Coordinates of C-alpha atoms and ligand atoms in Angstrom, one line a residue:
X1 CA 125.3 161.7 111.2
X2 CA 122.4 159.5 111.5
X3 CA 121.5 155.7 111.3
X4 CA 118.2 154.2 109.6
X5 CA 117.1 151.2 109.7
X6 CA 116.0 149.9 106.3
X7 CA 114.1 146.4 105.5
X8 CA 113.5 145.1 102.1
X9 CA 110.8 143.6 102.3
X10 CA 109.4 140.8 100.8
X11 CA 108.1 141.9 97.2
X12 CA 111.7 143.6 96.9
X13 CA 113.5 140.4 97.2
X14 CA 111.0 138.4 95.1
X15 CA 111.2 141.3 92.3
X16 CA 114.6 141.8 92.2
X17 CA 114.7 144.9 93.1
X18 CA 117.5 144.6 95.8
X19 CA 120.2 146.4 93.4
X20 CA 118.0 148.7 92.4
X21 CA 117.3 150.4 95.8
X22 CA 120.4 150.0 96.8
X23 CA 122.0 152.2 94.2
X24 CA 119.4 154.6 94.9
X25 CA 120.9 154.9 98.5
X26 CA 124.2 155.2 97.4
X27 CA 123.5 157.5 94.5
X28 CA 122.0 159.6 97.5
X29 CA 125.4 159.1 99.5
X30 CA 125.1 157.5 102.0
X31 CA 127.1 154.6 103.5
X32 CA 125.9 150.8 104.5
X33 CA 127.0 150.3 108.3
X34 CA 125.6 146.9 108.4
X35 CA 123.6 143.6 106.4
X36 CA 122.2 140.6 106.5
X37 CA 119.5 137.9 105.5
X38 CA 117.4 137.0 108.4
X39 CA 113.6 135.0 108.2
X40 CA 111.5 137.4 111.0
X41 CA 109.8 135.3 113.7
X42 CA 106.0 136.6 114.3
X43 CA 107.4 137.8 117.9
X44 CA 110.1 140.0 116.0
X45 CA 107.5 142.2 114.1
X46 CA 104.6 142.2 116.5
X47 CA 107.5 144.0 118.2
X48 CA 108.4 145.7 115.7
X49 CA 104.7 146.9 114.2
X50 CA 103.2 147.4 117.5
X51 CA 102.1 150.6 116.4
X52 CA 99.5 149.2 114.4
X53 CA 99.4 145.5 115.6
X54 CA 96.4 146.5 116.5
X55 CA 94.7 147.3 113.3
X56 CA 93.0 144.7 111.3
X57 CA 95.7 144.4 108.4
X58 CA 98.2 143.8 111.4
X59 CA 97.7 139.6 110.2
X60 CA 98.0 140.0 106.8
X61 CA 101.2 142.6 107.1
X62 CA 102.3 140.1 109.5
X63 CA 102.4 136.8 107.2
X64 CA 103.8 139.3 104.5
X65 CA 106.9 140.2 105.9
X66 CA 107.5 136.3 107.1
X67 CA 106.7 135.0 104.1
X68 CA 110.5 134.6 102.5
X69 CA 113.6 135.8 104.4
X70 CA 114.4 139.5 104.0
X71 CA 117.6 141.6 103.9
X72 CA 117.7 144.5 106.7
X73 CA 120.0 147.0 106.5
X74 CA 121.9 150.4 108.3
X75 CA 122.4 153.5 106.5
X76 CA 124.4 156.3 107.7
X77 CA 124.3 159.7 106.8
X78 CA 123.2 163.0 106.4
X79 CA 119.7 163.8 107.9
X80 CA 119.4 159.3 106.5
X81 CA 115.9 158.9 108.5
X82 CA 114.7 162.2 106.6
X83 CA 115.6 161.2 103.2
X84 CA 115.5 158.3 102.8
X85 CA 111.6 158.7 103.5
X86 CA 111.0 161.2 101.1
X87 CA 113.1 158.3 98.5
X88 CA 110.9 156.2 99.3
X89 CA 107.1 158.4 99.3
X90 CA 104.2 157.7 100.8
X91 CA 103.2 154.3 102.5
X92 CA 100.8 153.5 99.9
X93 CA 102.9 152.7 96.8
X94 CA 99.2 153.4 94.8
X95 CA 99.7 157.1 95.8
X96 CA 103.1 157.6 95.6
X97 CA 105.1 159.0 92.6
X98 CA 107.0 158.1 90.0
X99 CA 110.8 158.5 90.8
X100 CA 109.8 157.2 94.0
X101 CA 110.9 153.6 95.0
X102 CA 107.3 152.6 96.2
X103 CA 106.0 154.5 93.5
X104 CA 108.5 152.8 90.4
X105 CA 108.8 149.6 92.3
X106 CA 105.8 149.3 94.9
X107 CA 102.2 147.2 94.6
X108 CA 99.4 148.8 97.3
X109 CA 99.5 150.0 100.6
X110 CA 101.0 146.8 101.9
X111 CA 103.2 145.6 99.5
X112 CA 105.3 148.8 99.5
X113 CA 109.1 147.8 99.2
X114 CA 110.8 148.6 101.9
X115 CA 111.1 149.5 105.6
X116 CA 112.3 152.7 106.9
X117 CA 112.7 154.0 110.5
X118 CA 110.4 157.2 111.0
X119 CA 112.0 159.3 113.4
X120 CA 116.4 159.7 114.8
X121 CA 115.4 157.9 117.9
X122 CA 113.1 154.8 116.2
X123 CA 116.4 154.7 113.8
X124 CA 118.4 154.4 116.9
X125 CA 116.2 151.3 118.5
X126 CA 115.0 150.0 115.4
X127 CA 118.9 148.8 114.6
X128 CA 119.2 147.8 117.7
X129 CA 115.6 145.5 117.9
X130 CA 117.7 144.0 114.3
X131 CA 120.9 143.5 114.8
X132 CA 123.4 142.9 117.7
X133 CA 126.3 145.7 118.5
X134 CA 128.9 143.7 116.4
X135 CA 127.4 143.3 113.5
X136 CA 127.4 147.5 113.0
X137 CA 129.8 148.7 111.7
X138 CA 131.8 152.6 111.7
X139 CA 131.6 154.8 108.5
X140 CA 134.8 155.3 107.0
Ligands
LIG201 N1 100.4 148.7 106.6 C1 99.0 147.6 105.7 N2 97.9 148.5 105.6 C2 97.9 149.6 106.2 C3 99.0 150.5 106.4 C4 99.8 150.2 106.9 O1 99.7 146.7 105.2 O2 96.7 150.2 105.9 C5 101.6 148.4 106.3 C6 102.3 149.0 105.6 O3 103.2 147.2 105.5 C7 103.6 149.5 106.2 C8 103.5 148.8 107.4 O4 102.3 147.8 107.6 O5 104.8 149.7 105.5 C9 103.2 150.1 109.1 O6 102.7 151.5 109.0 P1 103.8 152.7 108.9 O7 102.1 153.6 109.5 O8 104.6 153.2 109.9 O9 104.7 152.8 107.4 P2 105.9 153.3 106.7 O10 106.2 154.0 107.6 O11 106.3 151.9 106.7 O12 105.3 153.8 105.1
LIG202 MG1 106.5 153.1 110.0

C-alpha cells in the first residue's frame, strides 16, 4: 500500500469542485487517511515548492497558493501515486485531456485544481510536511 499527499488548491475550493474531485478518488478505490483545512504560509510553500522556488513564476504561485485556506489530504491505495497523477493529467490544465481532473476543472499551468506527490518517496516526505503523525490514520 502506498500513500500520497493531495492539496485541493484555492481554485478547487473557490469553484466548489472539492466534492467532485473526492468522488473521483473514491470511485478509484482510494482511502482517505488524513484531511484538514489549512492556510499555507510562504515558508511552508517555499519548502514544498523548493524545486520551482527560483523560477520567475514562483511569486505568482505563492500568492495563488496562499490566497485562501486549502484542503490537504492523505490518500492510500495500491499504486496511488501514479494513479492519482494519471487522474489529474499534466501540469498545464490547457493541455490536459477532457475526463482528467485538470482537463475538466483547471484553468492554466498555475491554476490547476490539485497538487499530488510525484513519487512514493515524496509522498512520505510531503505527508510529514503537512500532517502531524497523530493526524494520519491507518486505513481500516
Ligand atoms: N507551475 C506554474 N508555472 C509553471 C510550472 C508550474 O505556475 O510553468 C506551478 C503549478 O501550480 C504546478 C506547481 O507549480 O502545479 C508545481 O510544479 P510541478 O512541475 O511540480 O507540477 P505538478 O507536479 O503540480 O504537475
Ligand atoms: Mg510536482
